[in-house]
Coordinates of C-alpha atoms and ligand atoms in Angstrom, one line a residue:
M262 CA -10.4 29.7 -42.9
A263 CA -9.3 28.9 -39.3
K264 CA -7.8 25.7 -40.7
K265 CA -5.4 28.5 -42.8
I266 CA -4.4 30.9 -40.3
K267 CA -3.1 27.4 -38.1
F268 CA -1.4 25.9 -41.5
F269 CA -0.1 29.6 -41.8
L270 CA 1.0 29.8 -37.8
K271 CA 2.6 26.4 -38.1
N272 CA 4.7 26.4 -40.9
S273 CA 5.5 30.5 -41.0
K274 CA 9.2 32.0 -41.0
I275 CA 8.3 33.6 -38.4
W276 CA 8.2 31.4 -35.8
R277 CA 12.3 30.7 -36.6
S278 CA 13.2 34.6 -36.1
L279 CA 15.4 35.1 -33.8
K280 CA 13.7 38.8 -32.9
V281 CA 10.9 36.5 -32.2
R282 CA 12.2 34.1 -30.0
L283 CA 14.2 36.7 -28.2
F284 CA 10.9 39.2 -28.1
I285 CA 8.3 36.5 -26.8
I286 CA 10.8 35.3 -24.0
M287 CA 11.2 39.3 -22.8
C288 CA 7.8 40.1 -22.9
L289 CA 6.9 36.6 -21.1
I290 CA 9.3 37.1 -18.0
G291 CA 8.9 41.0 -17.9
M292 CA 5.5 39.9 -17.3
L293 CA 4.9 36.2 -15.5
P294 CA 5.7 38.3 -12.4
A295 CA 3.1 40.7 -12.4
V296 CA 0.7 39.1 -13.1
L297 CA 1.7 36.6 -10.1
M298 CA 2.3 39.2 -8.0
R299 CA -0.7 40.7 -8.5
A300 CA -3.7 37.2 -7.9
G301 CA -1.3 37.0 -5.0
I302 CA -1.5 40.0 -3.1
L303 CA -5.5 39.7 -4.1
E304 CA -5.9 36.4 -2.6
N305 CA -3.8 37.6 0.5
Y306 CA -5.4 40.6 0.6
E307 CA -9.4 38.9 0.8
S308 CA -8.5 36.0 2.9
R309 CA -6.9 38.9 5.4
A310 CA -9.8 40.9 5.8
V311 CA -12.7 37.9 6.2
D312 CA -10.3 37.5 8.7
V313 CA -10.1 40.7 10.2
R314 CA -13.7 41.0 9.9
V315 CA -14.5 37.9 11.7
S316 CA -12.7 38.4 14.7
D317 CA -14.1 41.7 15.1
V318 CA -17.4 40.7 14.9
Q319 CA -16.7 38.2 17.1
T320 CA -15.6 40.0 19.8
Q321 CA -19.4 42.3 19.5
L322 CA -20.9 39.1 19.4
R323 CA -19.0 37.7 23.0
I324 CA -19.6 41.5 24.5
I325 CA -23.3 41.3 23.3
A326 CA -23.8 37.2 24.6
N327 CA -22.6 38.4 28.0
H328 CA -25.3 40.8 28.7
L329 CA -27.9 38.8 27.3
I330 CA -27.2 36.0 30.0
T331 CA -26.7 39.5 32.4
Y332 CA -30.2 40.9 31.6
N333 CA -32.0 37.7 30.6
Y334 CA -32.7 38.3 27.7
L335 CA -34.2 34.9 26.7
Q336 CA -36.7 34.6 28.3
D337 CA -37.5 38.5 28.2
T338 CA -37.0 40.9 25.3
S339 CA -37.4 43.5 26.4
S340 CA -34.6 45.3 27.6
E341 CA -33.9 48.4 25.5
V342 CA -29.9 48.4 26.1
I343 CA -29.8 45.2 24.1
G344 CA -31.9 45.7 21.5
A345 CA -29.4 48.7 20.5
E346 CA -26.7 46.6 21.1
L347 CA -28.0 44.1 18.7
E348 CA -29.4 47.4 16.5
Q349 CA -25.6 49.1 16.0
L350 CA -23.9 45.7 15.2
S351 CA -26.4 45.4 12.5
N352 CA -26.1 48.3 10.8
L353 CA -22.2 48.3 11.6
Y354 CA -21.4 45.2 9.7
N355 CA -24.8 45.4 7.2
G356 CA -26.1 42.2 8.5
R357 CA -28.4 40.3 10.3
V358 CA -28.7 39.0 14.3
L359 CA -30.4 36.3 15.9
I360 CA -30.8 35.3 19.1
I361 CA -32.0 31.8 19.4
N362 CA -32.7 29.6 22.3
G363 CA -31.9 27.0 24.2
N364 CA -34.8 25.4 22.6
L365 CA -33.7 26.7 18.9
K366 CA -36.7 28.9 19.0
V367 CA -35.3 32.3 17.0
V368 CA -35.9 34.8 20.4
K369 CA -34.6 37.7 18.2
D370 CA -34.6 38.8 14.4
T371 CA -32.8 42.3 13.9
Y372 CA -34.4 41.6 10.4
G373 CA -37.8 41.2 12.4
I374 CA -39.0 38.3 10.5
S375 CA -37.8 34.7 12.2
E376 CA -38.8 36.0 15.5
G377 CA -40.6 33.1 17.3
K378 CA -39.8 30.1 14.4
T379 CA -37.1 27.3 15.0
I380 CA -34.3 26.9 13.4
I381 CA -32.6 23.6 12.7
S382 CA -29.0 24.1 11.0
E383 CA -26.6 22.2 11.6
E384 CA -24.6 25.2 12.8
V385 CA -26.5 25.9 15.2
I386 CA -27.1 22.5 16.4
R387 CA -23.2 21.9 16.2
C388 CA -22.6 25.0 18.4
M389 CA -25.3 24.6 20.9
K390 CA -24.1 21.0 21.3
G391 CA -19.9 22.4 21.3
R392 CA -18.6 24.0 24.3
G393 CA -16.0 25.6 21.2
N394 CA -16.1 29.0 20.6
G395 CA -18.7 28.3 18.2
T396 CA -18.3 28.7 14.0
V397 CA -17.6 30.5 10.6
N398 CA -18.9 30.1 7.6
Y399 CA -17.7 32.3 5.0
D400 CA -19.4 32.0 1.5
A401 CA -17.2 33.1 -1.1
V402 CA -19.7 33.3 -3.6
N403 CA -23.4 34.7 -2.0
R404 CA -20.8 36.7 -0.3
F405 CA -21.5 36.9 3.2
I406 CA -19.6 35.3 6.5
E407 CA -21.9 33.5 8.6
I408 CA -21.0 33.2 12.5
T409 CA -22.6 31.9 15.2
I410 CA -21.8 32.1 19.3
P411 CA -23.0 29.6 21.5
I412 CA -24.5 31.9 24.8
V413 CA -22.8 31.1 27.4
E414 CA -23.8 31.0 31.6
T415 CA -21.6 30.7 34.4
V416 CA -23.1 28.9 36.9
T417 CA -22.7 28.1 40.7
L418 CA -22.9 24.5 41.1
P419 CA -24.3 23.0 44.5
Q420 CA -21.5 20.7 45.4
P421 CA -17.8 20.5 44.0
A422 CA -17.6 18.8 41.2
E423 CA -14.6 15.3 40.4
D424 CA -11.9 18.2 39.1
G425 CA -12.8 19.8 42.4
S426 CA -14.2 23.1 40.0
T427 CA -17.3 24.8 41.6
T428 CA -18.6 26.1 39.1
K429 CA -20.0 25.0 35.2
E430 CA -20.6 26.3 31.8
V431 CA -23.9 26.2 30.4
V432 CA -25.2 26.9 26.9
R433 CA -27.8 28.9 27.1
G434 CA -28.3 29.6 23.4
V435 CA -26.3 30.6 20.5
M436 CA -26.6 33.9 18.0
L437 CA -26.3 33.6 14.4
N438 CA -24.6 36.6 12.5
S439 CA -24.7 37.1 8.9
V440 CA -22.4 39.6 7.9
S441 CA -22.4 40.9 4.4
T442 CA -18.9 41.1 2.6
D443 CA -19.6 43.0 0.2
S444 CA -17.2 46.2 1.1
I445 CA -14.2 43.7 1.0
V446 CA -15.6 42.7 -2.4
N447 CA -15.6 46.3 -3.8
T448 CA -12.4 46.6 -2.2
L449 CA -10.9 43.9 -4.1
D450 CA -12.4 45.2 -7.1
I451 CA -11.0 48.5 -7.0
L452 CA -8.0 47.2 -6.4
N453 CA -8.1 44.2 -9.0
R454 CA -9.1 47.5 -11.5
K455 CA -6.0 49.9 -10.2
A456 CA -3.6 47.0 -10.5
M457 CA -5.0 45.6 -13.7
I458 CA -3.9 49.1 -14.8
M459 CA -0.6 49.3 -12.9
E460 CA 0.0 45.6 -15.2
S461 CA -1.6 47.2 -18.6
I462 CA 1.3 50.7 -18.4
M463 CA 3.9 47.9 -17.3
L464 CA 2.5 45.5 -20.6
I465 CA 3.1 48.8 -22.3
C466 CA 7.0 50.1 -21.2
I467 CA 8.0 45.7 -21.1
F468 CA 6.7 45.8 -25.2
A469 CA 8.4 48.7 -26.1
F470 CA 11.8 47.4 -24.3
S471 CA 11.8 44.5 -25.7
L472 CA 11.1 46.1 -29.0
T473 CA 14.3 47.8 -28.6
L474 CA 16.2 45.9 -27.2
V475 CA 15.7 42.9 -29.4
Q476 CA 16.3 44.9 -32.6
V477 CA 20.0 46.1 -30.9
L478 CA 20.9 42.7 -29.9
V479 CA 20.2 40.8 -33.2
R480 CA 21.6 43.8 -35.3
P481 CA 25.1 42.7 -35.3
F482 CA 24.4 39.1 -36.9
E483 CA 22.1 41.5 -39.7
R484 CA 25.2 43.6 -40.3
V485 CA 27.6 39.7 -41.0
T486 CA 24.6 38.8 -43.3
K487 CA 25.0 42.6 -45.0
A488 CA 28.9 42.1 -45.5
I489 CA 28.4 39.0 -47.2
N490 CA 26.1 40.0 -49.1
E491 CA 28.0 42.7 -49.9
M492 CA 31.0 40.9 -50.6
K493 CA 28.8 38.4 -53.1
E494 CA 27.4 41.3 -55.0
G495 CA 31.4 42.1 -55.3
Y496 CA 31.5 45.7 -53.3
R497 CA 33.7 45.5 -51.1
D498 CA 37.3 42.6 -51.2
E499 CA 38.9 42.6 -47.4
P500 CA 37.5 39.9 -44.9
I501 CA 34.3 40.9 -42.6
S502 CA 34.6 41.6 -39.5
V503 CA 32.3 41.9 -36.4
P504 CA 33.2 42.3 -33.2
D505 CA 30.4 42.8 -31.1
Y506 CA 29.4 39.3 -29.9
L507 CA 32.4 36.7 -29.4
E508 CA 29.2 34.6 -31.9
T509 CA 29.5 36.5 -34.3
E510 CA 33.3 36.7 -34.7
H511 CA 32.7 32.5 -34.8
I512 CA 31.4 33.2 -37.9
V513 CA 32.8 35.8 -39.3
E514 CA 36.2 34.4 -38.6
A515 CA 35.2 30.7 -40.4
F516 CA 33.5 32.8 -43.3
N517 CA 36.9 34.8 -43.8
S518 CA 38.8 31.7 -43.4
L519 CA 36.9 29.7 -46.2
L520 CA 37.0 33.2 -47.8
E521 CA 41.2 33.2 -47.7
R522 CA 40.5 29.1 -48.6
M523 CA 38.9 29.8 -52.1
K524 CA 41.2 32.7 -53.5
T525 CA 44.4 30.4 -52.8
L526 CA 41.9 27.5 -54.9
D527 CA 41.7 30.9 -57.2
D528 CA 44.9 31.3 -57.2
S529 CA 46.0 28.0 -57.8
R530 CA 43.9 27.0 -60.4
Q531 CA 45.3 30.2 -62.6
E532 CA 47.8 29.3 -62.1
F533 CA 47.6 25.4 -63.3
V534 CA 45.5 27.0 -66.6
A535 CA 49.1 29.2 -66.5
N536 CA 51.3 26.5 -67.0
V537 CA 49.3 24.0 -68.4
S538 CA 49.3 26.7 -71.2
H539 CA 53.2 27.9 -71.5
E540 CA 54.5 24.1 -71.2
L541 CA 51.8 22.7 -74.1
K542 CA 53.4 26.1 -76.1
T543 CA 57.4 24.8 -75.3
P544 CA 57.1 21.6 -77.2
I545 CA 54.9 23.7 -80.2
T546 CA 57.1 26.6 -80.4
S547 CA 60.0 24.3 -81.3
V548 CA 58.5 22.5 -83.9
K549 CA 57.4 25.6 -85.1
V550 CA 61.0 26.7 -84.9
L551 CA 62.3 23.5 -86.6
A552 CA 59.8 23.4 -89.4
D553 CA 60.5 26.7 -90.9
S554 CA 64.1 26.7 -90.7
L555 CA 64.2 23.7 -92.7
L556 CA 62.0 25.6 -94.7
A557 CA 64.0 28.7 -95.1
Q558 CA 67.0 26.1 -96.5
P559 CA 65.4 25.1 -99.9
D560 CA 68.1 22.9 -100.8
A561 CA 68.9 21.7 -97.4
P562 CA 71.1 17.6 -97.9
A563 CA 68.6 15.0 -96.7
E564 CA 70.5 14.2 -93.1
L565 CA 69.4 17.4 -92.0
Y566 CA 65.9 17.1 -92.6
R567 CA 66.4 13.6 -91.0
E568 CA 67.7 15.3 -87.9
F569 CA 65.3 18.3 -88.1
M570 CA 62.0 15.6 -88.3
A571 CA 63.7 13.0 -85.6
D572 CA 63.9 16.2 -82.9
I573 CA 59.9 17.2 -85.2
A574 CA 59.3 13.7 -83.4
A575 CA 60.7 14.5 -80.0
E576 CA 59.1 17.7 -79.1
I577 CA 55.5 15.7 -80.8
E578 CA 56.2 12.8 -78.2
R579 CA 57.0 15.3 -75.6
E580 CA 53.8 17.1 -76.3
D581 CA 51.8 14.1 -76.0
K582 CA 53.6 12.6 -72.5
I583 CA 52.2 16.1 -71.5
I584 CA 48.4 15.8 -72.7
N585 CA 48.4 12.7 -71.0
D586 CA 49.4 13.1 -68.2
L587 CA 46.8 15.9 -67.8
L588 CA 43.9 13.6 -68.9
A589 CA 45.2 11.2 -65.9
L590 CA 45.1 14.0 -63.8
V591 CA 41.7 15.4 -64.6
K592 CA 40.5 12.2 -64.4
Q593 CA 41.8 11.1 -61.3
D594 CA 40.3 14.9 -60.4
K595 CA 37.1 14.2 -61.0
S596 CA 36.2 11.5 -58.1
V597 CA 36.6 8.9 -55.9
A598 CA 33.6 6.8 -57.8
E599 CA 36.2 6.8 -60.6
M600 CA 37.9 3.8 -58.9
N601 CA 37.9 0.5 -60.3
I602 CA 38.8 -1.5 -56.9
S603 CA 39.7 -5.1 -57.4
V604 CA 42.2 -7.6 -55.2
V605 CA 45.0 -7.1 -56.8
N606 CA 48.3 -9.0 -55.5
L607 CA 51.1 -6.3 -54.6
N608 CA 53.7 -8.2 -55.0
T609 CA 53.0 -9.6 -58.4
L610 CA 52.0 -6.2 -59.9
T611 CA 55.6 -4.7 -58.4
E612 CA 57.3 -7.8 -60.4
I613 CA 56.1 -7.3 -64.0
I614 CA 56.1 -2.7 -63.7
L615 CA 60.0 -3.4 -62.9
K616 CA 60.5 -5.8 -65.1
R617 CA 59.1 -3.2 -67.6
L618 CA 61.6 -0.7 -66.6
R619 CA 64.1 -2.5 -66.1
P620 CA 65.5 -1.6 -69.6
I621 CA 65.8 1.7 -68.7
A622 CA 67.3 1.4 -65.8
R623 CA 70.0 -0.3 -67.9
K624 CA 70.2 2.8 -69.7
K625 CA 72.5 4.3 -66.7
N626 CA 73.5 0.6 -65.2
I627 CA 71.0 0.9 -62.5
E628 CA 70.2 -1.7 -60.8
I629 CA 66.9 -2.6 -59.2
T630 CA 66.6 -4.9 -56.6
M631 CA 62.9 -6.3 -54.6
I632 CA 62.7 -6.9 -51.5
S633 CA 59.1 -8.5 -50.6
K634 CA 58.8 -8.7 -46.8
R635 CA 55.8 -10.9 -46.8
Q636 CA 53.0 -11.2 -49.7
V637 CA 50.7 -8.7 -49.8
T638 CA 46.9 -8.5 -51.0
A639 CA 45.1 -5.6 -51.0
E640 CA 41.8 -4.0 -52.7
V641 CA 42.8 -1.1 -55.2
D642 CA 42.3 0.0 -58.5
E643 CA 45.2 -2.0 -60.4
V644 CA 45.7 1.0 -62.6
K645 CA 46.0 3.5 -60.9
M646 CA 48.2 1.3 -58.5
S647 CA 50.8 0.4 -60.7
L648 CA 51.0 4.4 -61.8
I649 CA 51.9 5.2 -58.8
L650 CA 54.6 2.5 -58.7
T651 CA 55.5 3.4 -62.1
N652 CA 55.8 7.4 -61.4
L653 CA 57.8 6.4 -58.1
V654 CA 60.8 4.3 -59.6
E655 CA 60.5 6.1 -62.6
N656 CA 61.9 9.4 -60.7
A657 CA 64.2 7.0 -59.0
I658 CA 66.4 5.8 -62.0
K659 CA 65.7 9.7 -63.8
Y660 CA 67.4 11.9 -60.9
N661 CA 69.6 8.4 -60.0
R662 CA 73.6 8.9 -60.7
E663 CA 75.6 6.3 -63.4
Q664 CA 75.6 3.4 -61.5
G665 CA 73.4 4.1 -58.8
K666 CA 70.4 1.7 -57.2
V667 CA 67.0 1.9 -56.7
E668 CA 65.5 -0.6 -54.3
V669 CA 61.6 -1.2 -53.9
S670 CA 60.4 -2.9 -50.5
L671 CA 57.2 -3.9 -49.5
D672 CA 55.8 -4.7 -46.4
A673 CA 52.8 -4.0 -44.5
D674 CA 50.9 -4.7 -40.9
H675 CA 47.4 -5.7 -40.7
Q676 CA 45.6 -2.5 -41.1
F677 CA 48.0 -1.1 -43.8
F678 CA 50.9 -2.3 -46.8
T679 CA 54.2 0.1 -47.2
V680 CA 55.7 0.9 -50.6
Q681 CA 59.0 2.3 -49.8
V682 CA 61.4 3.6 -53.1
K683 CA 64.5 4.0 -52.3
D684 CA 67.4 5.5 -54.4
T685 CA 70.7 6.5 -54.7
G686 CA 70.6 9.4 -56.9
I687 CA 70.7 13.4 -55.8
G688 CA 68.4 13.9 -53.6
I689 CA 66.1 16.8 -52.7
P690 CA 66.9 20.3 -51.8
E691 CA 64.9 20.1 -47.5
E692 CA 62.9 23.4 -49.3
N693 CA 61.3 22.5 -51.9
L694 CA 60.5 18.4 -49.7
N695 CA 57.0 20.1 -50.0
Q696 CA 56.4 21.2 -53.1
I697 CA 57.5 18.4 -55.2
Y698 CA 54.2 17.4 -55.6
E699 CA 52.4 20.2 -57.2
R700 CA 51.6 20.4 -60.5
F701 CA 54.7 21.2 -63.2
F702 CA 56.8 21.6 -60.3
R703 CA 61.1 20.6 -60.5
V704 CA 63.3 21.0 -58.4
D705 CA 65.9 22.4 -61.5
K706 CA 64.3 23.5 -64.1
S707 CA 67.3 24.3 -66.3
H708 CA 67.7 20.2 -66.7
S709 CA 64.4 19.8 -67.1
K710 CA 64.7 19.5 -71.0
E711 CA 67.6 16.6 -70.9
I712 CA 66.3 14.9 -68.4
G713 CA 62.5 15.6 -70.0
G714 CA 60.3 15.7 -66.8
T715 CA 57.2 18.2 -66.9
G716 CA 56.5 17.9 -63.4
L717 CA 53.3 15.9 -63.4
G718 CA 54.6 12.5 -62.1
L719 CA 54.0 13.2 -58.5
A720 CA 50.7 15.4 -58.4
I721 CA 49.0 11.8 -60.4
T722 CA 51.1 10.0 -57.5
R723 CA 49.8 11.8 -54.5
S724 CA 46.1 12.0 -55.8
A725 CA 46.0 8.2 -57.2
V726 CA 47.2 7.9 -53.1
L727 CA 44.8 9.9 -52.2
L728 CA 42.1 8.7 -53.7
H729 CA 43.8 5.0 -52.0
R730 CA 42.8 6.7 -48.2
G731 CA 46.8 6.6 -47.8
S732 CA 49.3 9.2 -47.7
I733 CA 53.0 10.1 -49.2
K734 CA 55.5 10.8 -47.4
A735 CA 59.8 11.3 -48.7
E736 CA 62.7 11.7 -47.4
S737 CA 66.2 13.2 -48.9
K738 CA 69.2 13.7 -48.7
E739 CA 70.7 16.2 -51.3
G740 CA 73.7 14.0 -53.0
E741 CA 73.0 10.6 -51.7
G742 CA 69.6 9.8 -52.3
T743 CA 65.2 10.1 -51.4
T744 CA 63.4 7.4 -50.2
F745 CA 59.7 8.3 -50.7
T746 CA 57.1 5.9 -48.0
V747 CA 53.7 5.3 -49.4
K748 CA 51.1 3.9 -46.6
I749 CA 47.2 2.5 -48.1
P750 CA 45.0 0.6 -46.5
L751 CA 44.7 -2.7 -47.2
S752 CA 41.1 -2.7 -47.3
R753 CA 38.4 0.1 -48.7
T754 CA 35.8 -1.4 -45.9
L755 CA 38.1 -2.1 -42.8
V756 CA 40.1 1.6 -42.8
Q757 CA 38.0 5.2 -41.8
V758 CA 40.7 7.3 -40.7
Ligands
ATP257 N1 63.6 10.3 -56.4 C1 63.9 11.7 -56.9 N2 65.5 12.3 -56.9 C2 65.5 13.5 -56.6 N3 64.4 14.5 -57.2 C3 63.2 13.6 -57.4 C4 63.1 12.8 -57.4 N4 61.4 12.5 -57.6 C5 61.2 13.9 -58.0 N5 61.8 14.6 -57.8 C6 62.1 16.0 -57.9 O1 61.2 16.4 -58.2 C7 60.2 16.9 -59.4 C8 58.8 16.5 -59.4 O2 58.8 14.8 -59.5 P1 57.8 14.6 -60.9 O3 58.2 13.1 -60.8 O4 56.4 14.9 -60.6 O5 58.3 15.0 -61.9 P2 59.0 14.8 -63.0 O6 59.6 13.8 -63.0 O7 60.2 16.4 -63.5 O8 58.6 15.2 -64.6 P3 57.0 13.9 -65.2 O9 55.9 14.7 -65.4 O10 57.6 13.3 -66.4 O11 57.2 12.5 -64.2 C9 61.3 16.6 -60.1 O12 61.3 17.4 -61.6 C10 62.3 16.4 -59.2 O13 63.1 17.9 -59.4
MG258 MG1 58.4 11.9 -62.7

């Protein structure tokens, strides 16, 4: 059972609750001063009360000690005056007085028990020998104070001593007095009880106060949770606001911006799906129109058939390209794990790609040159790297003028290599420079049919560059040309920027 309780306390969520922690801390902070103060004050009271009692009794004893010498009480105990004084003292302080002479014999005991007996106690002997003021011994457990006072007689010397004094103090006996401290302890008990009652009342007040305060303090956090839950369940759509604390405000701000991002993502996904459907539908519609118009003319000449079929084939080819591009994009979106890294000589790779694209360039009389500033080998995914280069050079050709130029340069420093594709084409308007990487974005949609783009090329390129932890940027001047710069780390492990 005890084990079970221990286990519960250890693993229970309760200790992780901010409310519980705050509550305990408040109670402790509230109660600690009260408890410490009670202990401190009571302790102080006890020692102070004992001191006062001791000094009172000592004064009385000293007066009586003087009288004892005057009345020669140590030799003759018949003096009634002394007897009355002793009686009064022992009644007053609820104690016992023993008068012991120089031979350690008890000459008077107010209890009447020890008279005539010899007392050999350390205190008595010490007091007898010493010149001091006697001894004090407080026994807190048995609740009494034991006080000794020497009975001193001043005798006149027959001739002055060496130091010039004419009198000498001689200890004739000792008064031993035990005083009960019952009354002190009783007062202490009463005080203690009162303090406990006060403390209990305080405890209840602090308890109630902490409980209310904790509820109030933690409420804004509960409101945040409630608001987020409501949003999750779809009751509300507008951003949450809990400005009670800076902390809740920060949480809520972070949550709102997350929400904003998710909404943007959702929007772009929806837009993507809409675009895909539209792009896929366009070639199919064309094919259908072409086919329908052929069917509508039962005796159409063979040349017409041939012409229409060529158009249909072109549309199908376009559809095929879109689907392939989309597949490439989706594949790249999946994860970095699909990277197929190997050490690639980029100079060779670029040469191969340019060789493949030159025939297309030649149709527009475009000259492609390559500038290898140095030999570059890097750890890259060869297929994706080809895709990047092909897309950029393809665009440089596609959006160029007749007899234009395309310049591909390759360079590297100790961390990165850069590929620059520069053309002398139509350029990209400043305001579109940020949009060209969006899927299906084309600057001039009306010409897309004749140029034959779907707007996926740069999206694929950018995603491939990012998979290589690189960057891509474009600079352009309308009517003059465009330069794309791709920067990629030479090694996968070396750079973490
Ligand atoms: N070198 C360039 N010069 C001028 N405009 C360019 C250049 N490269 C890209 N663009 C503009 O950016 C748009 C997006 O390019 P992207 O390569 O993504 O698509 P695309 O070439 O139209 O189609 P595809 O998917 O066949 O590559 C292009 O439609 C074009 O308007
Ligand atoms: Mg392109």
